[in-house]
């Protein structure tokens, strides 16, 4: 199978959906000729013109609000938010407007829009261009959250997001844009709420999101060398969350670590770990561990930044301890 | 194209009285503790909503505000579904999930009231962007108050509307008060100048004169359909009640004399009624008959809504996501 980059996969998904559905359009800062700072959207304006690929002023609340209005009246906008950190700028439009229209109107209004943005530290971009804010979005009822872990997921999830009748926020890891993966030429979609078991194992379950899937896979490889069999699962969407697949795995392995690049406290890892504790308690041989980013603003210095994000080595160390029964603390 | 026929004039009068009557009944429901939550009365501003909405078709969209009952009635909504919504009943426009501050009626193009001041400016402008992208000739009117001119979102979306010549009309209902504060204390400079800075054609109009509002809006809507938008209107009006129904003792921010002056000398319904009689369009008896029919309609709708069932509890987690 051919291999393409995550960036190309996103581009292909959007182009295919724009060809398929004339109501789909794209708007955001420098999305047209510039194709975004990451060049993910290069070439789209040449094919679809400036009427469907709109460069906006640097007015995030303004253009996200306009996407909500366009979506409520019959279009399917894809909004490009240049950095995930800018979600804080659009909270009212996203959380008070987009997320609630369907509910507040008793199901009469719908907001079929996609907000594509990014996440991920270690790019030396410091505290306001490095955050992973998926948990904040996932907290709001009415918003779906997709987190592609490779080019394959990026394409399939984007196409599903564009066809979904709800506001969907897609977080792409900005460090993975050039990572290649096998992606079929023929069309496919990845349904929301279907986790992918990336690797089967019997001793411990490693649940990773986005970039942390790679970390989990690398850790599983290292653990195998020590005789520990790790199962790796990528939820792919955290809203909706495929609880059944996660629970089935944990009931089998009896141990789990949840890894996500958002801050650990009150984060996505906490939510998933809590559900496993509530629903698989009697199957567990050890507490479910959370591994998120450190609870500090992302520092600039490489010496500091690198230690804020979970690594495969740390996952191995924790998994080893869990399997050895070393992390069961007496009260 | 000025409205010249009797039917149109009488419909405008009827719609203004329907708004006033709806609000009087809603106020009573609140005061008698039959209505949950709170509400913001539109009374006094009827000529704005009616003058504008009478220039629109059902395909044209509006976005409304927390003070939104007037817009909802003027855009064609029915009393029964509106009172049901205010009381949180299942037959309300939003199945009781929105209430007074989120009432929406998309069958007549009302995209909904919004409880965030200025919160619907993006939605209205986005609706106009959709119209332009899809080659549709509908126009969107964005209602908001003078208080909302202090929100940054307004400047972001007016900029884009002007850059892209979108078919949107920004209708600023300047009732003189930003909640409990005089507008002059929260807004520096002129309100219309804000829009003019973006090259948006702006007009200040007497919001108590339904014919003036309607005549101007008709012209602007026609021009907006031809791609000559956006436009900005500042409608000088007055709210008879407090910021919300519970804002009773308000002498600390506005005098009773001032309220009396607006109610007695500038009331949009009294003014228009006198004009209709003077022009021989309707007799006093005919006007009284219209008023009585509306009163009856409202009384019946209130009784219906009071007796109507609440939504089943199973609906609480329905409509979080669309299928």
XYZ file of C-alpha atoms in Angstrom:
654
model
C 0.000 0.000 0.000
C 1.164 3.538 -0.700
C 2.397 5.636 2.194
C 1.503 9.295 2.619
C 2.119 11.853 5.337
C -0.456 12.855 7.925
C -0.504 16.280 6.305
C -1.316 14.777 2.879
C -3.978 12.587 4.454
C -5.808 15.572 5.926
C -5.511 17.418 2.635
C -6.900 14.438 0.687
C -9.795 13.972 3.085
C -10.858 17.610 2.780
C -10.436 17.662 -1.006
C -12.491 14.484 -1.427
C -15.300 15.800 0.757
C -15.294 19.184 -0.988
C -15.637 17.405 -4.341
C -18.407 15.245 -2.973
C -20.450 17.959 -1.260
C -20.681 21.528 -2.597
C -21.820 22.845 0.803
C -18.431 22.057 2.362
C -16.106 25.041 2.567
C -12.965 25.925 4.434
C -12.132 29.070 6.360
C -9.376 30.291 8.624
C -6.182 32.285 8.808
C -3.853 31.778 5.836
C -5.628 28.675 4.590
C -5.684 29.668 0.899
C -2.457 30.502 -0.925
C -0.343 29.930 2.196
C -2.015 26.564 2.848
C -1.497 27.169 6.621
C 1.904 27.542 8.324
C 2.168 23.736 8.294
C 1.294 23.601 4.558
C -1.399 21.033 5.288
C -3.922 22.700 2.982
C -1.631 23.525 0.066
C -3.280 23.156 -3.317
C -6.878 23.318 -2.145
C -7.414 26.931 -3.182
C -6.126 26.097 -6.668
C -8.782 23.427 -7.051
C -11.704 25.023 -5.204
C -11.061 28.743 -5.539
C -11.153 31.509 -2.986
C -14.942 31.177 -2.692
C -14.608 27.849 -0.921
C -11.212 28.350 0.669
C -11.512 31.611 2.582
C -8.624 33.476 4.126
C -9.935 35.298 7.173
C -8.563 38.152 9.245
C -6.936 37.161 12.559
C -10.336 37.097 14.273
C -10.812 33.656 15.767
C -14.094 34.279 17.630
C -15.441 36.057 14.547
C -14.787 33.345 12.010
C -15.665 30.469 14.335
C -18.957 32.248 15.101
C -19.566 32.684 11.391
C -18.932 28.995 10.834
C -21.605 28.244 13.439
C -24.096 30.466 11.602
C -23.207 29.013 8.217
C -23.592 25.496 9.629
C -26.977 26.320 11.190
C -28.300 27.476 7.823
C -27.203 24.727 5.464
C -23.445 24.769 4.906
C -20.738 22.447 6.234
C -17.830 24.656 7.209
C -14.399 23.382 8.139
C -12.714 25.978 10.319
C -8.969 25.992 10.632
C -7.690 27.169 13.997
C -3.978 27.650 13.453
C -2.937 26.526 16.938
C -4.899 24.521 19.486
C -3.966 27.111 22.081
C -6.307 29.571 20.354
C -9.277 27.508 21.524
C -9.300 29.767 24.552
C -10.124 32.655 22.209
C -13.184 30.915 20.780
C -14.663 29.330 23.887
C -17.962 31.240 23.712
C -18.565 30.456 20.063
C -17.561 26.821 20.475
C -18.983 25.958 23.883
C -21.927 28.338 24.349
C -23.031 28.574 20.723
C -21.963 25.585 18.579
C -22.248 22.946 21.298
C -25.677 23.966 22.564
C -27.750 24.971 19.522
C -29.121 21.503 18.854
C -30.100 20.930 22.469
C -31.424 24.414 23.198
C -33.653 24.290 20.135
C -35.112 20.937 21.127
C -33.351 19.268 18.192
C -34.457 21.699 15.490
C -31.164 23.408 14.730
C -27.985 21.533 13.859
C -24.377 22.689 13.618
C -22.510 20.410 11.202
C -19.079 21.991 11.429
C -15.518 20.807 11.866
C -12.953 22.739 13.812
C -9.553 21.381 12.889
C -6.694 22.373 15.091
C -3.574 20.935 16.621
C -1.854 19.930 19.831
C 1.501 18.661 20.987
C 4.595 19.934 22.765
C 8.361 19.516 22.136
C 8.365 21.829 19.133
C 10.088 24.570 21.159
C 7.065 26.807 20.737
C 6.642 27.609 24.430
C 3.556 27.995 26.576
C 1.053 29.518 24.132
C 1.708 27.357 21.054
C 2.227 23.902 22.561
C -0.819 22.973 24.569
C -2.999 19.892 24.158
C -6.464 21.098 25.136
C -8.662 18.172 24.128
C -9.937 17.590 27.676
C -11.383 21.096 27.859
C -13.348 20.511 24.667
C -14.350 16.975 25.643
C -15.857 18.334 28.853
C -18.576 20.201 26.960
C -21.715 18.202 26.078
C -22.522 18.572 22.376
C -18.961 18.564 21.044
C -17.244 15.522 19.543
C -13.478 15.144 19.798
C -11.311 13.175 17.364
C -7.599 12.566 17.885
C -5.911 10.905 14.902
C -2.781 8.899 15.686
C -1.500 8.454 12.125
C -2.142 9.456 8.521
C -4.623 6.576 8.211
C -6.741 7.815 11.120
C -6.324 11.445 10.091
C -7.977 10.808 6.760
C -10.742 8.490 7.894
C -11.680 10.565 10.920
C -11.659 13.847 8.975
C -14.052 12.472 6.378
C -16.391 11.214 9.088
C -16.171 14.556 10.896
C -17.165 16.488 7.781
C -20.228 14.286 7.280
C -21.233 14.393 10.954
C -24.186 16.620 11.837
C -22.555 17.922 15.007
C -19.657 20.228 15.814
C -16.498 18.100 15.776
C -13.096 19.255 16.987
C -10.127 17.410 15.489
C -6.772 17.682 17.221
C -3.837 16.855 14.965
C -0.410 16.479 16.538
C 1.641 19.195 14.877
C 4.810 17.091 15.221
C 3.295 14.267 13.198
C 2.446 16.161 9.999
C 5.405 14.640 8.155
C 4.978 11.118 9.559
C 4.064 8.597 6.872
C 1.677 5.664 7.159
C -0.014 3.293 4.720
C -3.248 4.870 3.454
C -5.443 3.111 0.875
C -6.140 4.840 -2.422
C -9.792 3.860 -2.249
C -12.275 5.720 -0.075
C -12.804 4.748 3.564
C -14.268 6.357 6.663
C -13.485 5.635 10.295
C -16.625 5.642 12.435
C -16.545 7.700 15.626
C -16.567 5.803 18.904
C -14.666 2.781 17.596
C -11.354 2.219 19.292
C -8.584 0.443 17.419
C -6.650 -2.355 19.098
C -3.221 -1.631 17.652
C -1.477 -4.532 19.333
C -2.817 -7.448 21.314
C -1.399 -8.386 24.683
C -2.306 -10.117 27.916
C -0.503 -8.493 30.874
C -1.332 -4.810 30.657
C -3.396 -2.423 28.515
C -1.786 0.779 27.266
C -4.416 3.288 26.134
C -2.880 6.168 24.201
C -4.311 9.110 22.285
C -2.819 10.804 19.219
C 0.985 11.032 19.575
C 0.845 8.885 22.694
C -0.194 5.898 20.595
C 3.328 5.872 19.169
C 4.723 6.170 22.679
C 2.560 3.253 23.818
C 3.577 1.111 20.839
C 7.241 1.777 21.465
C 6.768 0.948 25.153
C 4.959 -2.278 24.237
C 7.908 -3.254 22.042
C 10.346 -2.656 24.895
C 8.133 -4.506 27.389
C 7.927 -7.510 25.070
C 11.687 -7.818 25.319
C 11.245 -8.142 29.093
C 8.533 -10.748 28.737
C 5.629 -8.401 29.490
C 2.799 -8.608 26.967
C 1.150 -5.188 26.478
C -2.054 -4.502 24.575
C -2.146 -1.083 22.878
C -5.451 0.649 22.193
C -6.124 3.906 20.368
C -9.618 5.250 21.222
C -9.425 7.500 18.076
C -12.271 9.643 19.384
C -12.506 10.563 23.058
C -16.076 11.848 22.508
C -17.738 9.506 21.813
C -15.553 7.036 23.727
C -15.561 3.331 22.908
C -15.847 2.160 26.502
C -16.719 -1.392 25.535
C -13.407 -2.071 23.783
C -11.401 -0.477 26.594
C -13.285 -2.399 29.285
C -12.980 -5.707 27.454
C -9.229 -5.233 27.208
C -8.765 -4.245 30.836
C -10.913 -7.127 32.026
C -8.553 -9.385 30.089
C -5.235 -7.839 31.174
C -6.266 -6.577 34.657
C -3.943 -3.566 34.425
C -3.976 -0.320 32.479
C -2.090 2.894 31.862
C -3.835 5.788 30.115
C -1.511 8.151 28.236
C -2.460 11.525 26.773
C -0.527 14.690 26.081
C -2.925 17.040 27.890
C -2.167 18.102 31.443
C -2.654 15.200 33.783
C -4.883 16.874 36.384
C -8.586 16.841 35.489
C -7.557 15.532 32.093
C -8.575 12.963 29.494
C -6.467 10.337 31.270
C -8.392 10.955 34.495
C -11.747 10.483 32.789
C -10.787 7.244 31.078
C -9.057 5.829 34.159
C -12.061 6.677 36.278
C -14.453 4.869 33.961
C -12.242 1.781 34.041
C -12.121 1.894 37.838
C -15.884 2.256 38.054
C -16.760 -0.409 35.546
C -13.938 -2.953 35.781
C -12.954 -2.644 39.440
C -13.180 -6.314 40.333
C -11.125 -7.266 37.299
C -8.201 -5.029 38.218
C -5.003 -6.257 39.833
C -3.562 -2.755 40.154
C -4.784 0.827 40.120
C -5.265 2.304 36.664
C -2.476 4.811 36.109
C -2.742 8.193 34.427
C 0.156 9.565 32.424
C -0.469 13.083 31.136
C 1.750 16.075 30.562
C 3.153 17.696 33.701
C 0.914 20.280 35.329
C 3.090 23.188 34.281
C 2.784 25.704 31.430
C 4.877 24.265 28.587
C 8.407 25.667 29.049
C 10.510 26.919 26.163
C 13.932 25.468 27.024
C 14.393 22.044 25.401
C 16.005 20.840 28.600
C 12.776 21.557 30.444
C 10.179 20.959 27.749
C 11.195 17.383 26.990
C 10.549 16.205 30.519
C 6.970 17.525 30.581
C 5.616 14.932 28.131
C 5.231 11.191 28.815
C 7.914 9.027 27.144
C 8.052 5.350 26.221
C 10.722 4.809 28.878
C 8.446 6.189 31.595
C 5.573 4.036 30.369
C 7.822 0.945 30.508
C 8.923 1.791 34.018
C 5.356 2.226 35.234
C 4.131 -0.883 33.427
C 6.924 -2.927 34.959
C 5.973 -1.751 38.429
C 2.271 -2.383 37.878
C 2.937 -5.904 36.662
C 5.201 -6.565 39.637
C 2.521 -5.383 42.058
C 4.722 -2.561 43.280
C 2.192 0.223 42.854
C -0.545 -1.110 45.070
C -0.320 1.268 47.984
C -1.820 0.302 51.307
C -4.059 2.982 52.763
C -41.223 50.126 -2.446
C -43.200 51.666 0.422
C -45.966 49.648 1.962
C -49.133 51.316 0.824
C -51.998 48.970 1.321
C -54.349 48.772 4.232
C -53.711 45.113 4.868
C -50.012 45.711 5.458
C -50.648 48.608 7.818
C -53.146 46.630 9.821
C -50.820 43.647 10.010
C -48.052 45.867 11.342
C -50.399 47.250 13.961
C -51.614 43.759 14.837
C -48.084 42.442 15.203
C -47.084 45.293 17.511
C -50.116 44.715 19.708
C -49.437 40.979 19.696
C -45.950 41.642 21.066
C -47.246 44.016 23.770
C -49.985 41.568 24.726
C -47.597 38.639 24.786
C -45.270 40.557 27.107
C -48.079 41.699 29.406
C -49.143 38.086 29.804
C -45.566 36.857 30.255
C -45.043 39.490 32.940
C -48.178 38.327 34.737
C -46.989 34.727 34.568
C -43.729 35.783 36.153
C -45.333 37.946 38.835
C -47.736 35.163 39.771
C -44.777 32.777 40.055
C -46.095 30.524 37.287
C -43.082 31.041 35.054
C -39.774 29.447 35.988
C -36.609 31.527 35.717
C -36.693 35.082 34.504
C -37.396 37.018 31.357
C -36.603 40.293 29.630
C -39.521 42.352 28.339
C -39.591 43.829 24.850
C -42.497 46.232 25.566
C -41.803 49.683 24.150
C -39.587 48.430 21.325
C -42.329 46.856 19.168
C -41.899 49.144 16.171
C -38.312 47.956 15.752
C -39.030 44.240 15.501
C -42.197 44.700 13.462
C -40.844 47.408 11.150
C -37.884 45.203 10.311
C -39.498 41.758 10.189
C -42.348 43.017 8.001
C -39.686 43.762 5.399
C -38.477 40.141 5.473
C -39.749 36.824 4.115
C -39.689 33.452 5.872
C -36.511 32.633 3.930
C -34.748 35.610 5.487
C -33.095 34.839 8.804
C -32.857 36.762 12.018
C -30.798 36.261 15.147
C -32.322 37.505 18.353
C -31.311 38.454 21.875
C -32.136 37.762 25.515
C -34.884 40.395 24.980
C -36.214 38.303 22.143
C -39.971 37.679 22.424
C -40.682 40.646 20.167
C -38.434 39.378 17.392
C -39.972 35.917 17.676
C -43.558 37.197 17.373
C -42.664 39.644 14.609
C -41.002 36.873 12.561
C -44.233 34.880 12.614
C -44.258 32.682 15.712
C -47.455 31.452 17.376
C -48.483 32.350 20.932
C -49.247 28.773 21.939
C -45.786 27.383 21.202
C -44.174 30.493 22.666
C -46.026 30.361 25.990
C -45.393 26.620 26.179
C -41.686 27.334 25.760
C -41.697 30.034 28.430
C -43.288 27.595 30.850
C -40.900 24.764 29.940
C -43.582 22.616 28.346
C -43.054 19.860 25.778
C -45.003 21.641 23.051
C -42.797 24.723 23.224
C -40.779 25.746 20.183
C -37.708 24.117 21.758
C -39.517 21.363 23.659
C -38.954 23.380 26.805
C -35.182 23.121 26.579
C -34.477 26.701 25.636
C -36.947 28.873 27.516
C -37.347 32.609 27.181
C -33.680 33.315 26.516
C -33.188 30.687 23.798
C -36.498 30.664 22.005
C -35.988 29.806 18.320
C -38.429 29.224 15.494
C -36.529 28.131 12.462
C -39.747 27.498 10.511
C -39.975 31.278 10.160
C -36.229 31.868 9.924
C -35.650 32.813 13.562
C -32.282 31.272 14.414
C -32.869 31.923 18.060
C -32.529 34.226 20.990
C -29.120 34.256 22.610
C -28.358 34.736 26.291
C -24.798 35.883 25.654
C -24.877 39.632 24.907
C -23.677 39.977 21.319
C -23.331 36.196 21.138
C -25.273 35.798 17.920
C -23.354 38.307 15.815
C -21.127 35.565 14.453
C -24.121 33.349 13.734
C -25.955 36.099 11.812
C -22.886 37.003 9.794
C -22.200 33.330 9.104
C -25.752 32.878 7.866
C -25.125 35.751 5.449
C -21.834 34.185 4.373
C -23.691 30.947 3.621
C -26.223 32.887 1.527
C -23.441 34.472 -0.480
C -21.493 31.223 -0.974
C -24.601 29.344 -2.069
C -25.891 32.114 -4.321
C -29.063 32.466 -2.297
C -30.736 35.876 -2.123
C -31.907 35.717 1.486
C -30.855 38.396 3.937
C -30.009 37.985 7.617
C -30.854 40.590 10.239
C -28.789 40.569 13.409
C -30.684 42.135 16.329
C -28.660 43.307 19.309
C -28.783 46.045 21.903
C -26.603 49.045 22.530
C -24.902 47.067 25.303
C -23.609 44.554 22.764
C -21.646 47.243 20.950
C -19.105 46.781 23.744
C -18.392 43.208 22.611
C -15.294 42.614 20.486
C -17.041 40.016 18.352
C -19.087 42.759 16.696
C -16.002 44.416 15.258
C -14.537 41.134 14.020
C -17.647 40.118 12.125
C -18.508 43.580 10.775
C -15.005 43.695 9.344
C -15.523 40.401 7.505
C -19.065 41.308 6.452
C -17.751 44.512 4.891
C -14.734 42.829 3.269
C -16.932 40.170 1.680
C -20.040 42.348 1.097
C -22.345 40.006 2.963
C -26.157 40.323 2.952
C -26.475 41.102 6.648
C -28.161 44.020 8.398
C -26.927 44.849 11.877
C -29.897 46.200 13.819
C -28.784 47.908 17.013
C -31.765 48.489 19.276
C -30.567 51.428 21.319
C -32.953 51.534 24.257
C -30.672 53.820 26.220
C -29.604 51.287 28.817
C -26.967 48.604 28.960
C -28.597 46.493 31.673
C -28.610 48.921 34.646
C -26.272 51.511 33.159
C -26.920 54.421 30.828
C -25.599 53.823 27.325
C -23.598 57.045 27.379
C -21.628 55.610 30.296
C -20.592 52.488 28.367
C -20.262 53.679 24.774
C -17.708 56.322 23.796
C -18.338 58.266 20.604
C -21.102 57.514 18.143
C -22.597 54.067 17.618
C -23.096 54.398 13.871
C -19.508 55.604 13.491
C -18.373 52.166 14.634
C -19.873 50.598 11.520
C -18.898 53.491 9.268
C -15.266 52.834 10.193
C -15.576 49.599 8.205
C -17.202 51.425 5.299
C -20.624 50.057 6.241
C -23.534 52.324 5.313
C -25.254 53.270 8.552
C -28.522 54.903 9.475
C -30.006 56.219 12.687
C -33.769 55.913 12.741
C -36.638 56.624 15.144
C -37.359 53.174 16.510
C -40.779 54.266 17.782
C -42.001 54.947 14.248
C -42.915 51.635 12.638
C -43.394 53.132 9.175
C -40.004 54.837 9.198
C -38.322 51.616 10.317
C -40.181 49.543 7.744
C -39.613 51.905 4.854
C -35.876 52.114 5.446
C -35.524 48.370 6.068
C -37.357 47.493 2.867
C -34.919 49.546 0.859
C -31.897 48.088 2.605
C -33.150 44.501 2.307
C -33.644 44.932 -1.441
C -30.156 46.354 -1.776
C -28.659 43.624 0.401
C -30.257 41.003 -1.855
C -28.392 42.560 -4.768
C -25.069 42.321 -2.980
C -24.896 45.903 -1.746
C -24.728 44.971 1.954
C -23.893 44.964 4.745
C -25.837 47.733 6.466
C -26.041 49.034 10.002
C -29.102 50.497 11.712
C -29.223 52.272 15.035
C -32.846 52.242 16.160
C -33.593 54.756 18.904
C -36.065 53.076 21.219
C -36.959 52.496 24.856
C -37.646 49.532 27.087
C -40.607 50.078 29.402
C -39.661 47.444 31.948
C -36.392 46.999 33.776
C -33.488 44.984 32.401
C -35.428 41.880 33.415
C -38.762 41.304 35.081
C -37.210 41.375 38.544
C -35.641 44.816 38.004
C -38.427 46.753 39.721
C -36.835 49.484 41.805
C -34.753 51.227 39.192
C -34.873 54.903 40.148
C -31.153 54.757 40.861
C -30.467 54.521 37.122
C -33.521 56.037 35.463
C -36.345 58.288 36.560
C -40.051 57.567 36.558
C -40.575 60.860 34.739
C -38.423 59.658 31.890
C -40.365 56.383 31.655
C -43.648 58.279 31.757
C -42.560 60.575 28.961
C -41.688 57.709 26.628
C -44.849 55.770 27.437
C -47.195 58.723 27.037
C -45.598 60.677 24.258
C -43.580 58.259 22.152
C -45.350 54.923 22.404
C -45.106 53.172 19.027
C -48.534 51.566 19.272
C -50.411 54.692 20.388
C -48.679 56.710 17.662
C -49.449 54.246 14.899
C -53.004 53.702 16.068
C -53.680 57.456 15.926
C -52.187 57.594 12.448
C -54.364 54.698 11.220
C -57.503 56.445 12.438
C -56.418 59.825 11.135
C -55.701 58.368 7.701
C -59.051 56.607 7.661
C -57.403 53.182 7.448
C -59.282 51.889 10.473
C -61.920 53.150 12.834
C -61.558 53.158 16.590
C -64.057 50.312 16.727
C -62.062 48.234 14.280
C -58.884 48.848 16.286
C -60.631 47.812 19.488
C -61.825 44.656 17.797
C -58.257 43.809 16.753
C -57.016 44.385 20.296
C -59.781 42.250 21.774
C -59.087 39.370 19.394
C -55.399 39.428 20.306
C -56.193 39.529 24.018
C -58.462 36.516 23.623
C -55.842 34.660 21.613
C -53.243 35.320 24.311
C -55.534 34.326 27.175
C -56.333 31.053 25.454
C -52.695 30.370 24.667
C -51.670 31.011 28.277
C -54.392 28.683 29.547
C -53.319 26.056 27.027
C -49.673 26.352 28.045
C -50.471 26.192 31.750
C -52.381 22.945 31.229
C -49.874 21.484 28.777
C -47.599 18.661 29.937
C -43.934 19.027 30.781
C -41.524 17.020 28.646
C -41.026 13.456 29.772
C -37.873 13.075 31.867
C -36.561 10.716 29.206
C -35.993 13.790 27.030
C -33.287 15.196 29.289
C -30.420 13.592 27.389
C -32.125 13.782 24.011
C -30.789 16.313 21.462
C -27.287 16.575 22.946
C -26.067 15.250 19.604
C -27.815 15.255 16.250
C -28.219 11.946 14.434
